[in-house]
Amino acid sequence: MVWLAESASSVYPVFDPASPFAEAIYSLFLKVLAISAVIFLIVAGLITVAVIRFRDKTGGNGEVPKQDFGSHKQEIFWLVGPVIIVVWLAAISAKLVFTVNAVPQAHPDAGEQPDEEIEVRGHQWFWEVKYPGHGIVSANEVHLPVGKKIRIKLTSEDVIHSFWVPQLTRKMDAIPGRDNYFWIGASKPGVYQGRCTEFCGMVHAWMNFKVYAHDEAEWEEWIAAHTKDPELPTGGLAAAGQKIFETATCIDCHMISGVGGTTMIAPDLTHFSSRGEIGGGVFVNNRENLEKWLSDPQKWKPGCKMPNFKLDPEELQQVVAFLESLK
Ligand code: CUA
């Protein structure tokens, strides 16, 4: 199975687990795949033998080969064999559930305390991410320290979403009015792709996110940089852009710590320029793409809540400069 895993890992992240939870899921998957392959080969082999060996060789005179009826030995074999296989599959699946499952071990009342707690809230169509221990709010990116046991508290603002990082953890539904708890972790530093895996409306496909797993020094650095409010511009294009942000209703939907706003409607932009992507994975975050995005969000993410503000070229440059100053 190694060749399969190696050729597939670059294309399908489920073949490249990077956490104890994902490893356990992957290992079960390989076992089920192996037993299914063996059963398939036996059944396909028997059918092939039957088709070749017992085919009608008489030229169609209607003669039927010898038939077997009432063989207790065969009946017991075909009954007990599958039962053993099914019970074994159920047992290893149940073991996996207890290994990776959120409930009950990850529930705050269960007593097993995480190294870090992160709150994730699904919105149409972005992920709000909070670090209550550090007072940090962000969006569409989850940052975590490598080798730690992290608990995610997951919920939704509107409809059912589903949070999945194939290399790091199980899938978990984000359900409005309900908190779901589960563990996540990463064995090695890296960037891991996450997606919404429950159809949640028109731009479900652009509800992607990334998980950044940092080593200890990098994690401390990230925390230190993000617990501070960004330094606001004192003049020039960026300051003019801030004025537009505050007066052209951007602030009614987006939060920038130190400036104002709300996190309930649209992604927090406090440290926007440190983010890797725009619009839940629509664009890589750079100047050119930011200009494209701001010029016509509906063109790139049709149905999202951000309207086209019809900024003139000068205003566009000012808003871009402001957003890029949010380090
Ligand atoms: Cu959120 Cu699909």
Coordinates of C-alpha atoms and ligand atoms in Angstrom, one line a residue:
M1 CA 0.0 0.0 0.0
V2 CA 3.1 2.3 0.3
W3 CA 3.1 3.1 -3.4
L4 CA -0.5 4.1 -3.2
A5 CA 0.1 6.4 -0.2
E6 CA 3.1 8.0 -1.8
S7 CA 1.6 8.7 -5.1
A8 CA -1.6 10.0 -3.6
S9 CA -0.4 12.1 -0.7
S10 CA 0.6 15.0 -2.8
V11 CA -2.9 15.1 -4.4
Y12 CA -5.1 13.9 -1.6
P13 CA -4.2 15.2 1.9
V14 CA -6.0 12.3 3.6
F15 CA -3.1 10.2 2.5
D16 CA -0.6 12.4 4.4
P17 CA -1.8 12.6 8.0
A18 CA 0.0 15.0 10.2
S19 CA -1.6 14.5 13.6
P20 CA -2.3 11.5 15.9
F21 CA -6.0 11.9 15.2
A22 CA -5.6 11.9 11.4
E23 CA -3.1 9.0 11.6
A24 CA -5.7 6.9 13.5
I25 CA -8.3 7.7 10.8
Y26 CA -5.8 6.9 8.0
S27 CA -4.8 3.6 9.6
L28 CA -8.5 2.5 9.8
F29 CA -9.0 3.6 6.3
L30 CA -6.1 1.4 5.1
K31 CA -7.4 -1.6 7.0
V32 CA -10.9 -1.3 5.6
L33 CA -9.5 -0.7 2.1
A34 CA -7.3 -3.9 2.4
I35 CA -10.1 -6.1 3.6
S36 CA -12.5 -4.7 0.9
A37 CA -9.8 -5.4 -1.7
V38 CA -9.4 -9.0 -0.5
I39 CA -13.2 -9.6 -0.6
F40 CA -13.4 -8.0 -4.0
L41 CA -10.7 -10.2 -5.4
I42 CA -12.2 -13.4 -4.0
V43 CA -15.7 -12.6 -5.4
A44 CA -14.4 -11.4 -8.7
G45 CA -12.1 -14.4 -8.9
L46 CA -15.0 -16.9 -8.2
I47 CA -17.2 -15.2 -10.8
T48 CA -14.4 -15.4 -13.4
V49 CA -13.8 -19.1 -12.6
A50 CA -17.6 -19.8 -12.8
V51 CA -17.9 -17.9 -16.1
I52 CA -15.0 -19.7 -17.8
R53 CA -15.3 -23.2 -16.3
F54 CA -19.1 -23.6 -16.2
R55 CA -20.0 -21.8 -19.4
D56 CA -22.3 -23.6 -21.9
K57 CA -20.0 -25.7 -24.1
T58 CA -22.7 -27.7 -25.8
G59 CA -23.6 -25.0 -28.3
G60 CA -26.9 -24.2 -26.6
N61 CA -28.8 -27.5 -26.2
G62 CA -30.2 -26.3 -22.8
E63 CA -28.2 -28.7 -20.6
V64 CA -27.7 -27.2 -17.1
P65 CA -24.5 -28.0 -15.1
K66 CA -24.7 -30.0 -11.8
Q67 CA -26.4 -27.9 -9.0
D68 CA -25.6 -27.9 -5.3
F69 CA -28.4 -27.6 -2.7
G70 CA -28.4 -27.7 1.0
S71 CA -24.7 -27.8 1.8
H72 CA -24.6 -27.0 5.6
K73 CA -20.8 -26.6 5.5
Q74 CA -21.0 -23.9 2.8
E75 CA -23.9 -22.2 4.4
I76 CA -22.1 -22.0 7.8
F77 CA -19.0 -20.8 6.1
W78 CA -20.8 -18.0 4.2
L79 CA -22.7 -16.9 7.3
V80 CA -19.9 -17.0 9.9
G81 CA -17.2 -15.5 7.7
P82 CA -19.0 -12.2 6.9
V83 CA -20.2 -11.9 10.5
I84 CA -16.6 -12.1 11.8
I85 CA -15.5 -9.5 9.3
V86 CA -18.4 -7.1 10.1
V87 CA -17.8 -7.5 13.8
W88 CA -14.1 -6.9 13.4
L89 CA -14.8 -3.7 11.3
A90 CA -17.3 -2.5 13.9
A91 CA -14.8 -3.0 16.7
I92 CA -11.9 -1.2 15.0
S93 CA -14.2 1.6 14.0
A94 CA -15.5 2.0 17.6
K95 CA -11.9 2.1 18.9
L96 CA -11.2 4.9 16.4
V97 CA -14.3 6.8 17.6
F98 CA -13.0 6.7 21.1
T99 CA -9.5 7.7 20.0
V100 CA -10.4 10.8 18.0
N101 CA -13.9 11.6 19.1
A102 CA -14.6 15.0 20.7
V103 CA -17.5 14.0 22.8
P104 CA -17.2 13.2 25.6
Q105 CA -13.4 13.6 26.2
A106 CA -13.1 17.0 24.7
H107 CA -16.1 18.5 26.5
P108 CA -15.1 21.1 29.0
D109 CA -17.0 19.2 31.8
A110 CA -15.0 16.0 31.1
G111 CA -12.0 17.3 32.9
E112 CA -9.4 16.7 30.3
Q113 CA -7.9 20.2 29.8
P114 CA -6.4 21.3 26.5
D115 CA -3.1 23.1 26.1
E116 CA -4.9 25.8 24.1
E117 CA -8.6 26.5 23.3
I118 CA -9.7 28.0 20.1
E119 CA -13.3 29.0 19.2
V120 CA -14.4 28.7 15.6
R121 CA -17.7 30.1 14.3
G122 CA -19.0 29.4 10.8
H123 CA -20.6 32.2 8.9
Q124 CA -22.0 32.4 5.3
W125 CA -19.2 32.4 4.0
F126 CA -16.2 32.7 6.3
W127 CA -14.8 31.3 9.5
E128 CA -14.5 33.5 12.6
V129 CA -11.6 32.3 14.8
K130 CA -11.1 33.4 18.4
Y131 CA -8.3 32.6 20.9
P132 CA -10.1 33.4 24.2
G133 CA -6.9 32.8 26.2
H134 CA -5.1 35.6 24.3
G135 CA -7.9 38.0 23.3
I136 CA -7.2 37.4 19.6
V137 CA -9.9 37.4 16.9
S138 CA -9.1 36.5 13.3
A139 CA -10.7 34.9 10.3
N140 CA -10.2 32.1 7.8
E141 CA -6.9 31.1 9.5
V142 CA -6.3 28.9 12.5
H143 CA -2.9 29.2 14.1
L144 CA -1.7 26.6 16.6
P145 CA 1.4 25.4 18.3
V146 CA 2.9 22.1 17.1
G147 CA 2.7 19.0 19.4
K148 CA 0.0 20.4 21.6
K149 CA -3.5 19.2 22.3
I150 CA -5.9 21.9 21.2
R151 CA -9.6 21.9 21.8
I152 CA -11.8 23.6 19.2
K153 CA -15.2 24.8 20.3
L154 CA -17.2 24.9 17.1
T155 CA -20.5 26.6 16.3
S156 CA -22.3 28.5 13.5
E157 CA -23.9 31.9 13.1
D158 CA -26.5 30.9 10.5
V159 CA -26.7 27.5 8.8
I160 CA -24.9 24.2 9.2
H161 CA -21.3 24.3 8.1
S162 CA -18.7 21.6 8.6
F163 CA -15.1 22.1 9.6
W164 CA -12.5 19.7 8.1
V165 CA -8.7 19.7 7.9
P166 CA -8.0 16.2 6.4
Q167 CA -4.4 16.1 7.6
L168 CA -5.1 17.1 11.1
T169 CA -8.5 16.0 12.4
R170 CA -11.9 14.5 11.9
K171 CA -14.8 16.4 10.3
M172 CA -17.1 18.2 12.7
D173 CA -20.4 20.0 11.9
A174 CA -20.9 23.6 13.0
I175 CA -24.5 23.9 14.1
P176 CA -26.3 27.1 15.0
G177 CA -27.2 27.3 18.7
R178 CA -25.0 24.4 19.7
D179 CA -21.3 24.1 20.8
N180 CA -19.4 21.1 19.4
Y181 CA -16.0 20.2 20.9
F182 CA -13.2 18.3 19.3
W183 CA -9.4 17.9 19.5
I184 CA -7.0 19.1 16.8
G185 CA -3.2 19.1 16.8
A186 CA -0.3 18.9 14.4
S187 CA 2.8 16.7 14.7
K188 CA 5.0 18.9 12.5
P189 CA 5.1 22.6 11.5
G190 CA 3.4 23.4 8.3
V191 CA 0.3 24.9 6.5
Y192 CA -2.7 22.6 6.2
Q193 CA -5.7 23.1 4.0
G194 CA -9.1 23.2 5.6
R195 CA -12.5 23.3 3.9
C196 CA -16.2 23.6 4.7
T197 CA -17.6 20.2 3.9
E198 CA -21.3 20.8 4.4
F199 CA -23.2 22.6 1.5
C200 CA -24.1 25.9 3.1
G201 CA -25.4 28.1 0.3
M202 CA -24.2 29.8 -2.8
V203 CA -20.5 30.2 -2.1
H204 CA -20.0 27.1 0.0
A205 CA -17.0 26.5 -2.2
W206 CA -15.2 29.7 -1.1
M207 CA -15.3 28.9 2.6
N208 CA -11.7 27.5 2.7
F209 CA -9.3 28.2 5.5
K210 CA -5.7 27.3 6.4
V211 CA -4.3 25.9 9.6
Y212 CA -0.8 27.2 10.4
A213 CA 1.1 24.9 12.8
H214 CA 4.0 26.8 14.4
D215 CA 7.0 25.6 16.4
E216 CA 7.2 27.1 19.9
A217 CA 9.2 30.3 19.0
E218 CA 7.1 31.1 16.0
W219 CA 3.9 30.5 18.0
E220 CA 5.1 32.9 20.8
E221 CA 5.9 35.4 18.1
W222 CA 2.5 35.1 16.4
I223 CA 0.7 35.5 19.7
A224 CA 2.8 38.5 20.7
A225 CA 2.2 40.2 17.2
H226 CA -1.6 39.5 17.3
T227 CA -2.4 40.5 20.9
K228 CA -1.4 44.0 20.0
D229 CA -3.7 46.4 18.0
P230 CA -2.1 47.3 14.7
E231 CA -0.3 50.5 14.4
L232 CA -2.7 52.9 12.7
P233 CA -1.4 55.2 9.9
T234 CA -0.8 58.8 10.8
G235 CA -0.9 60.2 7.3
G236 CA -0.7 59.6 3.5
L237 CA -2.7 57.2 1.5
A238 CA -3.3 54.8 4.3
A239 CA -4.8 57.4 6.7
A240 CA -7.1 58.5 3.9
G241 CA -8.0 54.9 3.4
Q242 CA -8.8 54.5 7.1
K243 CA -11.2 57.5 6.8
I244 CA -13.0 55.7 3.9
F245 CA -13.1 52.5 6.0
E246 CA -14.8 54.4 8.8
T247 CA -17.2 56.4 6.7
A248 CA -18.1 54.2 3.7
T249 CA -19.8 51.6 5.9
C250 CA -16.9 49.1 5.8
I251 CA -16.9 49.5 9.6
D252 CA -20.5 48.4 9.9
C253 CA -19.5 44.8 9.0
H254 CA -15.8 44.5 9.6
M255 CA -13.9 44.7 12.8
I256 CA -10.5 46.3 13.2
S257 CA -9.3 46.3 16.8
G258 CA -8.4 49.9 17.7
V259 CA -10.7 51.3 15.0
G260 CA -14.0 49.6 15.7
G261 CA -16.6 47.5 14.0
T262 CA -18.2 44.1 14.5
T263 CA -17.2 40.5 13.9
M264 CA -20.8 39.2 13.4
I265 CA -21.2 39.9 9.8
A266 CA -17.9 39.8 8.0
P267 CA -14.3 38.8 8.7
D268 CA -12.2 40.6 11.3
L269 CA -9.5 42.6 9.5
T270 CA -7.4 43.6 12.5
H271 CA -4.1 42.1 11.2
F272 CA -5.3 41.8 7.6
S273 CA -2.0 42.2 5.9
S274 CA -0.5 39.2 7.8
R275 CA -3.2 36.9 6.3
G276 CA -2.3 34.5 3.5
E277 CA -5.6 34.7 1.5
I278 CA -8.5 36.9 0.7
G279 CA -12.2 35.9 0.6
G280 CA -11.9 32.4 2.1
G281 CA -9.3 31.3 -0.5
V282 CA -10.5 33.2 -3.5
F283 CA -7.2 35.0 -3.8
V284 CA -3.7 34.9 -2.4
N285 CA -3.3 38.1 -0.4
N286 CA -1.3 40.6 -2.4
R287 CA -1.8 44.1 -3.7
E288 CA -2.9 43.2 -7.2
N289 CA -5.5 40.7 -5.9
L290 CA -6.7 43.1 -3.2
E291 CA -7.4 45.7 -5.8
K292 CA -9.3 43.1 -7.9
W293 CA -11.3 42.0 -4.8
L294 CA -12.2 45.5 -3.7
S295 CA -13.2 46.6 -7.2
D296 CA -15.9 43.9 -7.5
P297 CA -16.3 41.4 -4.7
Q298 CA -19.5 40.0 -6.3
K299 CA -17.6 39.1 -9.4
W300 CA -15.2 36.8 -7.4
K301 CA -17.5 35.6 -4.7
P302 CA -21.0 35.9 -6.1
G303 CA -23.6 36.1 -3.3
C304 CA -21.2 37.1 -0.5
K305 CA -22.3 40.0 1.7
M306 CA -19.7 42.4 0.5
P307 CA -21.2 44.9 -2.0
N308 CA -19.3 46.7 -4.7
F309 CA -18.5 50.2 -3.2
K310 CA -17.6 51.6 -6.7
L311 CA -14.5 53.2 -5.3
D312 CA -12.8 55.5 -7.7
P313 CA -9.1 54.7 -8.5
E314 CA -7.8 57.1 -6.0
E315 CA -10.1 55.8 -3.2
L316 CA -9.2 52.2 -4.2
Q317 CA -5.5 53.0 -3.7
Q318 CA -6.2 54.6 -0.3
V319 CA -8.2 51.6 1.0
V320 CA -5.6 49.2 -0.3
A321 CA -2.8 51.2 1.4
F322 CA -4.8 51.2 4.7
L323 CA -5.5 47.4 4.6
E324 CA -1.8 46.7 3.8
S325 CA -0.8 48.8 6.8
L326 CA -2.7 46.5 9.2
K327 CA 0.3 44.3 10.2
Ligands
CUA1 CU1 -19.9 26.6 5.0 CU2 -20.2 25.0 3.3

